[in-house]
Amino acid sequence: MNSLVAVGLSIILLIFLLMLSIPLPYCFGGSLAFLVLTAGVSMKSMMLYTFAQCTGTVLLASPMFILAGNYMGGSGISSRLLDFADAFIGRIKGGLGVVSIVTCAIIGAISGSGFTGVAATGPIMIPRMEEQGYPRGFATALVTVSSVLGLLIPPSAIMVIYGWVTETSILACFLSTVLPGLLVTFLFCVINMVECKKFDLKVMPPMPMSEKLTMIRKRFVSAIPALVMPIIILGGIYGGVFTPTEAASVAAIYALPVGLFIYKDMKLSDVKKLTFNSLCSIGAIMTMIIVCLMLAQTLVMLKVPQAIAAWIFSLTNNRIIILIVVNLFLFVVGMIVNDSTGMLICGPLLLPLMHEIGVSNVQLAAIMGVNLAMGGVTPPYASILYLGMRIGNAEFKEIFGPTMKLLIFGYVPVVFLTSFCPFLSEWLPGLLGY
């Protein structure tokens, strides 16, 4: 069978399996098996490549960030960060929403995961926002959509994967999404403040300055162990003390004594439960990584990237149109698979095409990062959105409108800025020599 015909049929099979709600590794495994049987792919060379890739130390960063994120959620670090941020602007109308957004960004910077942001922040902030007068749907949407900042504010787990599969500096990949992430954070805060004018919020009366300074001092002292964690991780990575893998390991180890002996919000039985939950997540993710890596390498062996580039250039040579098509493609991919899977499959596929139109590896990292992060809160896949709905006890009809408003006015503009303004993603890496 012609290789491109086999690829087309394998994609149809993949979509069919996804529609049946079969677990993702089996869907991609089925597509891979079809290609192996029909397109004459060498299993030996594919397996050797996959084994060589999976034995590298870089891949350890993702499971260690998952472990660190779970420990952080159970250790009390999240609640102390929230209380500290709330001391500054919690009494301003709309300030509680800003606290939620900024805290999700900080927690994302610590854990590198969108799930950790909503899991750690949602149970605390959503009820507190409801008490102040926020509609439940808006409060849930705000916390949930803000959690994707964990995939943009470094260190990001999906940037580790991108750097690994495209052989790009992981530190440069981290830096590529800093400005887009900060811009999304700012736009979310603006949207929150505008929307809060419509709500009848019950804001606590202003405190005398002396009382406010006392509260800030007490919460700062309580938050010091929590604030040390991002300093260790980010300072260690950017200061050249740690690799991303080592930083994730240090974060996981650091969260344990903080939760057990300083905050005492965690017991030994909780450590066992959190570790077990982390291992379940890690097992599922690593299985997905192996299957997707094999499928991606199969597509490369069948010269699918070159075929995609040739097909697009046969339609148009306009760089702007090509970038729009690529963004739409990544948006659709993000809607049906998780961010890690999309990064593993699409990174090697799009790299040759992006090189042809002058897009660097670093800018492509940012383009893929902002698009695939948005997929986590965009149905039908929307795993982060569904988790937020469960935590906030909100129905889909309550959360859908606010979610779309945040995405359209806060996220989509940054997607296009990242695509058409290389400065946004390349300035920081260039500043540090990448």
Tab-separated table of C-alpha atoms in Angstrom:
chain	number	residue	atom	x	y	z
A	1	MET	CA	0.000	0.000	0.000
A	2	ASN	CA	1.193	3.523	-0.792
A	3	SER	CA	2.690	5.029	2.369
A	4	LEU	CA	0.681	8.272	2.229
A	5	VAL	CA	-2.551	6.336	1.666
A	6	ALA	CA	-1.671	4.194	4.682
A	7	VAL	CA	-1.063	7.340	6.749
A	8	GLY	CA	-4.437	8.751	5.698
A	9	LEU	CA	-6.223	5.535	6.642
A	10	SER	CA	-4.350	5.402	9.976
A	11	ILE	CA	-5.570	8.938	10.774
A	12	ILE	CA	-9.153	7.913	9.989
A	13	LEU	CA	-8.697	4.896	12.274
A	14	LEU	CA	-7.279	7.130	15.005
A	15	ILE	CA	-10.256	9.519	14.813
A	16	PHE	CA	-12.674	6.571	14.898
A	17	LEU	CA	-10.997	5.109	17.996
A	18	LEU	CA	-11.021	8.519	19.701
A	19	MET	CA	-14.755	8.856	18.997
A	20	LEU	CA	-15.297	5.534	20.769
A	21	SER	CA	-13.684	7.060	23.915
A	22	ILE	CA	-10.978	4.390	23.948
A	23	PRO	CA	-7.993	5.374	26.166
A	24	LEU	CA	-5.501	7.515	24.255
A	25	PRO	CA	-2.523	5.092	24.328
A	26	TYR	CA	-4.662	2.386	22.700
A	27	CYS	CA	-5.931	4.836	20.057
A	28	PHE	CA	-2.420	5.846	19.010
A	29	GLY	CA	-1.189	2.276	19.400
A	30	GLY	CA	-3.890	1.082	17.005
A	31	SER	CA	-2.910	3.716	14.457
A	32	LEU	CA	0.744	2.725	14.846
A	33	ALA	CA	-0.024	-0.981	14.407
A	34	PHE	CA	-1.965	-0.242	11.224
A	35	LEU	CA	1.016	1.635	9.753
A	36	VAL	CA	3.445	-1.116	10.702
A	37	LEU	CA	1.266	-3.740	9.001
A	38	THR	CA	0.449	-1.772	5.845
A	39	ALA	CA	3.304	0.649	5.156
A	40	GLY	CA	6.333	-1.623	5.573
A	41	VAL	CA	7.827	0.247	8.531
A	42	SER	CA	10.917	-1.332	10.091
A	43	MET	CA	9.998	-2.192	13.675
A	44	LYS	CA	13.652	-2.780	14.583
A	45	SER	CA	14.878	0.721	13.670
A	46	MET	CA	11.800	2.336	15.228
A	47	MET	CA	12.248	0.444	18.508
A	48	LEU	CA	15.970	1.244	18.654
A	49	TYR	CA	15.222	4.948	18.150
A	50	THR	CA	12.502	4.934	20.818
A	51	PHE	CA	14.717	3.112	23.317
A	52	ALA	CA	17.571	5.565	22.741
A	53	GLN	CA	15.246	8.523	23.290
A	54	CYS	CA	13.599	7.103	26.412
A	55	THR	CA	16.869	6.355	28.213
A	56	GLY	CA	17.891	10.022	28.350
A	57	THR	CA	17.793	11.879	31.670
A	58	VAL	CA	15.776	14.778	30.187
A	59	LEU	CA	12.623	12.656	30.111
A	60	LEU	CA	12.764	12.257	33.906
A	61	ALA	CA	11.787	15.927	34.338
A	62	SER	CA	8.111	15.365	33.455
A	63	PRO	CA	7.354	12.635	36.043
A	64	MET	CA	9.331	14.505	38.696
A	65	PHE	CA	7.305	17.670	38.090
A	66	ILE	CA	4.117	15.607	38.424
A	67	LEU	CA	5.338	14.239	41.747
A	68	ALA	CA	6.382	17.709	42.938
A	69	GLY	CA	3.005	19.151	41.949
A	70	ASN	CA	1.066	16.512	43.884
A	71	TYR	CA	3.217	16.969	46.983
A	72	MET	CA	2.824	20.725	46.719
A	73	GLY	CA	-0.957	20.444	46.609
A	74	GLY	CA	-1.075	18.374	49.780
A	75	SER	CA	1.634	20.175	51.743
A	76	GLY	CA	-0.155	23.477	52.376
A	77	ILE	CA	2.154	25.453	50.095
A	78	SER	CA	-0.734	26.469	47.826
A	79	SER	CA	-2.953	27.826	50.605
A	80	ARG	CA	-0.095	29.910	52.076
A	81	LEU	CA	0.659	31.439	48.693
A	82	LEU	CA	-3.030	32.295	48.280
A	83	ASP	CA	-3.256	33.892	51.719
A	84	PHE	CA	-0.128	35.955	51.111
A	85	ALA	CA	-1.358	37.252	47.739
A	86	ASP	CA	-4.809	37.929	49.208
A	87	ALA	CA	-3.277	40.186	51.878
A	88	PHE	CA	-2.332	42.756	49.207
A	89	ILE	CA	-5.386	43.018	46.942
A	90	GLY	CA	-8.013	40.706	48.414
A	91	ARG	CA	-10.097	43.657	49.711
A	92	ILE	CA	-10.254	45.394	46.313
A	93	LYS	CA	-13.330	44.716	44.158
A	94	GLY	CA	-12.177	42.036	41.755
A	95	GLY	CA	-8.991	41.549	43.731
A	96	LEU	CA	-9.871	37.988	44.698
A	97	GLY	CA	-10.015	37.014	41.019
A	98	VAL	CA	-6.600	38.576	40.423
A	99	VAL	CA	-5.256	36.627	43.411
A	100	SER	CA	-6.561	33.404	41.847
A	101	ILE	CA	-4.994	34.158	38.454
A	102	VAL	CA	-1.597	35.143	39.856
A	103	THR	CA	-1.523	32.180	42.260
A	104	CYS	CA	-2.287	29.764	39.418
A	105	ALA	CA	0.635	31.282	37.501
A	106	ILE	CA	2.961	30.879	40.507
A	107	ILE	CA	1.840	27.319	41.191
A	108	GLY	CA	2.283	26.539	37.508
A	109	ALA	CA	5.815	27.887	37.691
A	110	ILE	CA	6.497	25.487	40.545
A	111	SER	CA	4.841	22.365	39.183
A	112	GLY	CA	4.932	22.794	35.401
A	113	SER	CA	1.391	21.424	35.164
A	114	GLY	CA	-2.052	22.838	34.425
A	115	PHE	CA	-3.768	20.183	36.497
A	116	THR	CA	-1.875	21.184	39.639
A	117	GLY	CA	-3.036	24.779	39.373
A	118	VAL	CA	-6.730	23.971	39.327
A	119	ALA	CA	-6.406	21.067	41.807
A	120	ALA	CA	-4.455	23.135	44.338
A	121	THR	CA	-6.193	26.498	43.889
A	122	GLY	CA	-9.768	25.544	42.998
A	123	PRO	CA	-10.914	23.967	46.298
A	124	ILE	CA	-9.724	27.050	48.205
A	125	MET	CA	-10.518	29.943	45.875
A	126	ILE	CA	-13.788	28.962	44.187
A	127	PRO	CA	-15.822	28.777	47.456
A	128	ARG	CA	-14.139	31.972	48.682
A	129	MET	CA	-15.048	33.792	45.452
A	130	GLU	CA	-18.638	32.524	45.650
A	131	GLU	CA	-18.933	33.870	49.195
A	132	GLN	CA	-17.846	37.291	47.936
A	133	GLY	CA	-20.521	37.275	45.221
A	134	TYR	CA	-18.835	35.853	42.130
A	135	PRO	CA	-21.169	33.620	40.058
A	136	ARG	CA	-20.094	30.024	40.501
A	137	GLY	CA	-19.627	29.507	36.752
A	138	PHE	CA	-17.366	32.550	36.377
A	139	ALA	CA	-15.319	31.691	39.479
A	140	THR	CA	-14.807	28.131	38.247
A	141	ALA	CA	-13.967	29.276	34.709
A	142	LEU	CA	-11.483	31.876	35.959
A	143	VAL	CA	-9.539	29.415	38.112
A	144	THR	CA	-9.709	26.657	35.492
A	145	VAL	CA	-8.598	28.735	32.509
A	146	SER	CA	-5.878	30.428	34.590
A	147	SER	CA	-4.450	27.012	35.423
A	148	VAL	CA	-3.163	26.640	31.840
A	149	LEU	CA	-0.636	29.324	32.753
A	150	GLY	CA	1.200	26.427	34.381
A	151	LEU	CA	2.049	25.261	30.861
A	152	LEU	CA	3.445	28.668	29.864
A	153	ILE	CA	5.167	30.064	32.955
A	154	PRO	CA	8.422	28.084	33.245
A	155	PRO	CA	9.447	25.470	34.068
A	156	SER	CA	6.822	23.841	31.849
A	157	ALA	CA	6.543	20.079	31.422
A	158	ILE	CA	5.475	20.310	27.767
A	159	MET	CA	8.482	22.494	26.973
A	160	VAL	CA	10.699	19.717	28.316
A	161	ILE	CA	9.006	17.345	25.869
A	162	TYR	CA	9.338	19.792	22.965
A	163	GLY	CA	13.022	20.414	23.644
A	164	TRP	CA	13.583	16.680	23.892
A	165	VAL	CA	11.888	15.670	20.614
A	166	THR	CA	13.255	18.606	18.573
A	167	GLU	CA	16.750	18.688	20.154
A	168	THR	CA	16.290	22.323	21.200
A	169	SER	CA	17.746	23.848	24.364
A	170	ILE	CA	15.179	23.227	27.103
A	171	LEU	CA	16.141	26.464	28.855
A	172	ALA	CA	15.490	28.365	25.609
A	173	CYS	CA	12.101	26.612	25.332
A	174	PHE	CA	11.262	27.643	28.904
A	175	LEU	CA	12.142	31.258	28.165
A	176	SER	CA	10.175	31.313	24.896
A	177	THR	CA	6.805	31.220	26.694
A	178	VAL	CA	7.615	33.655	29.533
A	179	LEU	CA	6.400	36.823	27.781
A	180	PRO	CA	3.323	35.119	26.227
A	181	GLY	CA	2.492	33.675	29.663
A	182	LEU	CA	2.835	37.033	31.411
A	183	LEU	CA	0.733	38.711	28.712
A	184	VAL	CA	-2.036	36.120	29.114
A	185	THR	CA	-1.900	36.643	32.890
A	186	PHE	CA	-2.295	40.409	32.436
A	187	LEU	CA	-5.216	40.051	29.991
A	188	PHE	CA	-7.008	37.618	32.312
A	189	CYS	CA	-6.658	40.138	35.152
A	190	VAL	CA	-8.095	42.908	32.971
A	191	ILE	CA	-11.047	40.743	31.883
A	192	ASN	CA	-11.689	39.787	35.508
A	193	MET	CA	-11.757	43.431	36.627
A	194	VAL	CA	-14.104	44.392	33.779
A	195	GLU	CA	-16.484	41.498	34.496
A	196	CYS	CA	-16.499	42.233	38.234
A	197	LYS	CA	-18.209	45.564	37.551
A	198	LYS	CA	-21.314	43.522	36.664
A	199	PHE	CA	-21.272	41.522	39.907
A	200	ASP	CA	-22.630	42.586	43.287
A	201	LEU	CA	-19.483	41.720	45.233
A	202	LYS	CA	-19.293	41.918	49.007
A	203	VAL	CA	-15.840	43.273	49.612
A	204	MET	CA	-14.447	43.573	53.115
A	205	PRO	CA	-14.013	47.207	54.240
A	206	PRO	CA	-10.502	48.672	53.937
A	207	MET	CA	-8.215	48.013	56.884
A	208	PRO	CA	-6.180	50.635	58.702
A	209	MET	CA	-2.643	50.648	57.334
A	210	SER	CA	-1.159	49.463	60.623
A	211	GLU	CA	-3.465	46.416	60.696
A	212	LYS	CA	-2.811	45.679	57.028
A	213	LEU	CA	0.957	45.785	57.521
A	214	THR	CA	0.617	43.456	60.524
A	215	MET	CA	-1.456	40.998	58.456
A	216	ILE	CA	0.991	41.161	55.553
A	217	ARG	CA	3.913	40.524	57.906
A	218	LYS	CA	2.223	37.506	59.532
A	219	ARG	CA	1.218	35.974	56.207
A	220	PHE	CA	4.642	36.649	54.732
A	221	VAL	CA	6.326	34.822	57.605
A	222	SER	CA	3.905	31.927	57.152
A	223	ALA	CA	4.488	31.906	53.384
A	224	ILE	CA	8.301	31.987	53.504
A	225	PRO	CA	8.703	28.189	53.097
A	226	ALA	CA	6.231	28.294	50.191
A	227	LEU	CA	7.972	31.257	48.550
A	228	VAL	CA	11.352	29.545	48.833
A	229	MET	CA	10.170	26.756	46.536
A	230	PRO	CA	9.868	28.796	43.299
A	231	ILE	CA	13.098	30.594	44.192
A	232	ILE	CA	14.897	27.254	44.457
A	233	ILE	CA	13.440	25.907	41.218
A	234	LEU	CA	13.642	28.973	38.988
A	235	GLY	CA	16.823	30.341	40.531
A	236	GLY	CA	18.458	26.938	40.287
A	237	ILE	CA	17.535	26.440	36.636
A	238	TYR	CA	18.350	29.936	35.393
A	239	GLY	CA	21.404	30.233	37.614
A	240	GLY	CA	22.867	27.077	36.116
A	241	VAL	CA	22.851	25.209	39.456
A	242	PHE	CA	20.255	22.601	38.407
A	243	THR	CA	19.137	21.000	35.208
A	244	PRO	CA	15.319	20.980	34.824
A	245	THR	CA	15.307	17.321	35.870
A	246	GLU	CA	17.313	18.037	39.018
A	247	ALA	CA	15.153	21.070	39.833
A	248	ALA	CA	11.989	18.947	39.615
A	249	SER	CA	13.538	16.349	41.913
A	250	VAL	CA	14.621	18.998	44.437
A	251	ALA	CA	11.089	20.476	44.379
A	252	ALA	CA	9.539	17.084	45.143
A	253	ILE	CA	11.957	16.458	48.017
A	254	TYR	CA	11.558	20.002	49.386
A	255	ALA	CA	7.738	19.790	49.528
A	256	LEU	CA	7.824	16.795	51.890
A	257	PRO	CA	9.447	18.339	54.999
A	258	VAL	CA	7.485	21.557	54.412
A	259	GLY	CA	4.191	19.677	54.500
A	260	LEU	CA	5.144	17.201	57.234
A	261	PHE	CA	7.091	19.304	59.729
A	262	ILE	CA	6.606	23.023	58.980
A	263	TYR	CA	2.974	23.423	57.939
A	264	LYS	CA	1.927	20.000	59.268
A	265	ASP	CA	-0.884	19.809	56.696
A	266	MET	CA	0.428	16.454	55.495
A	267	LYS	CA	0.688	13.091	57.236
A	268	LEU	CA	2.728	10.049	56.281
A	269	SER	CA	-0.458	8.363	55.068
A	270	ASP	CA	-1.057	11.365	52.791
A	271	VAL	CA	2.452	10.986	51.355
A	272	LYS	CA	1.665	7.387	50.443
A	273	LYS	CA	-1.612	8.371	48.787
A	274	LEU	CA	-0.090	11.310	46.897
A	275	THR	CA	2.820	9.164	45.728
A	276	PHE	CA	0.440	6.451	44.517
A	277	ASN	CA	-1.671	8.999	42.615
A	278	SER	CA	1.488	10.452	41.087
A	279	LEU	CA	2.708	7.029	40.005
A	280	CYS	CA	-0.625	6.298	38.322
A	281	SER	CA	-0.413	9.561	36.402
A	282	ILE	CA	3.256	9.009	35.545
A	283	GLY	CA	2.561	5.474	34.300
A	284	ALA	CA	-0.216	6.676	32.000
A	285	ILE	CA	1.862	9.583	30.699
A	286	MET	CA	5.005	7.518	30.089
A	287	THR	CA	2.988	4.891	28.218
A	288	MET	CA	1.536	7.668	26.092
A	289	ILE	CA	4.994	9.156	25.482
A	290	ILE	CA	6.414	5.840	24.268
A	291	VAL	CA	3.504	5.116	21.920
A	292	CYS	CA	3.414	8.666	20.549
A	293	LEU	CA	7.171	8.737	20.087
A	294	MET	CA	7.000	5.520	18.069
A	295	LEU	CA	4.140	6.893	15.974
A	296	ALA	CA	5.937	10.196	15.385
A	297	GLN	CA	9.111	8.402	14.311
A	298	THR	CA	7.057	6.188	11.981
A	299	LEU	CA	5.562	9.270	10.326
A	300	VAL	CA	9.043	10.776	9.954
A	301	MET	CA	10.314	7.536	8.392
A	302	LEU	CA	7.417	7.667	5.912
A	303	LYS	CA	8.402	11.277	5.044
A	304	VAL	CA	5.071	12.693	6.132
A	305	PRO	CA	6.589	16.057	7.260
A	306	GLN	CA	8.010	16.626	3.781
A	307	ALA	CA	4.661	15.664	2.243
A	308	ILE	CA	2.806	18.120	4.485
A	309	ALA	CA	5.220	20.909	3.599
A	310	ALA	CA	4.969	20.158	-0.122
A	311	TRP	CA	1.163	20.067	0.017
A	312	ILE	CA	0.876	23.381	1.863
A	313	PHE	CA	3.381	25.089	-0.469
A	314	SER	CA	1.397	23.789	-3.439
A	315	LEU	CA	-1.576	25.752	-2.090
A	316	THR	CA	0.229	28.936	-1.048
A	317	ASN	CA	3.649	30.400	-0.331
A	318	ASN	CA	2.223	33.175	1.819
A	319	ARG	CA	3.889	32.993	5.230
A	320	ILE	CA	0.935	34.581	7.030
A	321	ILE	CA	-1.583	32.121	5.594
A	322	ILE	CA	0.693	29.179	6.425
A	323	LEU	CA	1.003	30.350	10.039
A	324	ILE	CA	-2.782	30.736	10.304
A	325	VAL	CA	-3.247	27.201	8.940
A	326	VAL	CA	-0.666	25.837	11.410
A	327	ASN	CA	-2.396	27.586	14.319
A	328	LEU	CA	-5.785	26.201	13.304
A	329	PHE	CA	-4.248	22.747	12.974
A	330	LEU	CA	-2.695	22.933	16.453
A	331	PHE	CA	-5.960	24.260	17.889
A	332	VAL	CA	-7.849	21.244	16.495
A	333	VAL	CA	-5.150	18.871	17.759
A	334	GLY	CA	-5.416	20.448	21.228
A	335	MET	CA	-9.174	19.903	21.178
A	336	ILE	CA	-8.859	16.131	20.747
A	337	VAL	CA	-5.662	15.093	22.565
A	338	ASN	CA	-3.725	16.303	25.614
A	339	ASP	CA	-0.879	18.804	25.388
A	340	SER	CA	1.927	16.256	25.828
A	341	THR	CA	0.560	14.022	23.068
A	342	GLY	CA	0.110	16.956	20.724
A	343	MET	CA	3.668	18.098	21.383
A	344	LEU	CA	5.115	14.639	20.763
A	345	ILE	CA	3.249	14.120	17.499
A	346	CYS	CA	3.220	17.612	16.004
A	347	GLY	CA	6.718	18.798	16.964
A	348	PRO	CA	8.620	16.561	14.523
A	349	LEU	CA	5.893	16.952	11.881
A	350	LEU	CA	5.838	20.754	11.809
A	351	LEU	CA	9.538	21.463	12.292
A	352	PRO	CA	10.571	21.098	8.588
A	353	LEU	CA	7.636	23.237	7.428
A	354	MET	CA	8.394	25.961	9.977
A	355	HIS	CA	12.051	26.034	8.936
A	356	GLU	CA	10.974	26.560	5.326
A	357	ILE	CA	9.092	29.767	6.250
A	358	GLY	CA	11.804	31.051	8.586
A	359	VAL	CA	10.307	30.148	11.972
A	360	SER	CA	12.980	29.138	14.486
A	361	ASN	CA	12.812	26.180	16.859
A	362	VAL	CA	12.382	28.602	19.765
A	363	GLN	CA	9.457	30.470	18.214
A	364	LEU	CA	7.807	27.185	17.245
A	365	ALA	CA	8.105	26.104	20.893
A	366	ALA	CA	6.068	29.152	21.926
A	367	ILE	CA	3.537	28.738	19.098
A	368	MET	CA	2.920	25.105	19.996
A	369	GLY	CA	2.923	25.835	23.730
A	370	VAL	CA	0.222	28.515	23.647
A	371	ASN	CA	-1.958	26.562	21.213
A	372	LEU	CA	-1.801	23.190	22.947
A	373	ALA	CA	-2.220	24.729	26.400
A	374	MET	CA	-5.486	26.262	25.193
A	375	GLY	CA	-6.640	22.801	24.112
A	376	GLY	CA	-6.764	21.689	27.759
A	377	VAL	CA	-9.778	23.942	28.333
A	378	THR	CA	-11.389	23.613	24.888
A	379	PRO	CA	-13.977	20.813	24.354
A	380	PRO	CA	-14.249	18.019	23.455
A	381	TYR	CA	-10.988	16.888	25.138
A	382	ALA	CA	-10.751	19.720	27.710
A	383	SER	CA	-9.392	17.559	30.531
A	384	ILE	CA	-8.467	20.578	32.680
A	385	LEU	CA	-11.897	22.134	32.099
A	386	TYR	CA	-13.699	18.975	33.226
A	387	LEU	CA	-11.508	18.735	36.329
A	388	GLY	CA	-12.351	22.364	37.127
A	389	MET	CA	-16.052	21.636	36.731
A	390	ARG	CA	-15.821	18.794	39.236
A	391	ILE	CA	-13.861	20.855	41.741
A	392	GLY	CA	-16.139	23.899	41.387
A	393	ASN	CA	-19.300	21.787	41.293
A	394	ALA	CA	-20.368	23.730	38.199
A	395	GLU	CA	-22.359	22.571	35.198
A	396	PHE	CA	-21.058	22.906	31.646
A	397	LYS	CA	-23.656	25.556	30.730
A	398	GLU	CA	-22.481	27.695	33.683
A	399	ILE	CA	-18.811	27.549	32.826
A	400	PHE	CA	-18.930	27.565	29.008
A	401	GLY	CA	-19.751	31.277	28.485
A	402	PRO	CA	-17.101	32.692	30.872
A	403	THR	CA	-14.530	30.213	29.555
A	404	MET	CA	-15.078	31.261	25.947
A	405	LYS	CA	-14.898	34.956	26.919
A	406	LEU	CA	-11.543	34.429	28.657
A	407	LEU	CA	-10.173	32.415	25.745
A	408	ILE	CA	-11.367	34.734	22.974
A	409	PHE	CA	-10.317	38.021	24.570
A	410	GLY	CA	-7.431	36.865	26.763
A	411	TYR	CA	-5.838	33.927	25.012
A	412	VAL	CA	-6.437	34.045	21.257
A	413	PRO	CA	-4.770	37.482	20.839
A	414	VAL	CA	-1.604	36.091	22.442
A	415	VAL	CA	-1.717	33.059	20.120
A	416	PHE	CA	-1.552	35.324	17.075
A	417	LEU	CA	0.977	37.706	18.616
A	418	THR	CA	3.249	34.740	19.338
A	419	SER	CA	2.904	33.549	15.736
A	420	PHE	CA	3.424	36.865	13.963
A	421	CYS	CA	5.766	38.634	16.390
A	422	PRO	CA	8.958	36.564	16.867
A	423	PHE	CA	10.230	39.139	19.367
A	424	LEU	CA	7.694	37.921	21.931
A	425	SER	CA	9.208	34.438	22.083
A	426	GLU	CA	12.821	35.040	20.992
A	427	TRP	CA	13.808	38.145	22.974
A	428	LEU	CA	14.437	36.484	26.355
A	429	PRO	CA	16.274	33.434	24.939
A	430	GLY	CA	18.348	35.787	22.754
A	431	LEU	CA	19.150	37.936	25.784
A	432	LEU	CA	20.732	34.913	27.441
A	433	GLY	CA	22.526	33.768	24.307
A	434	TYR	CA	20.145	31.083	22.995
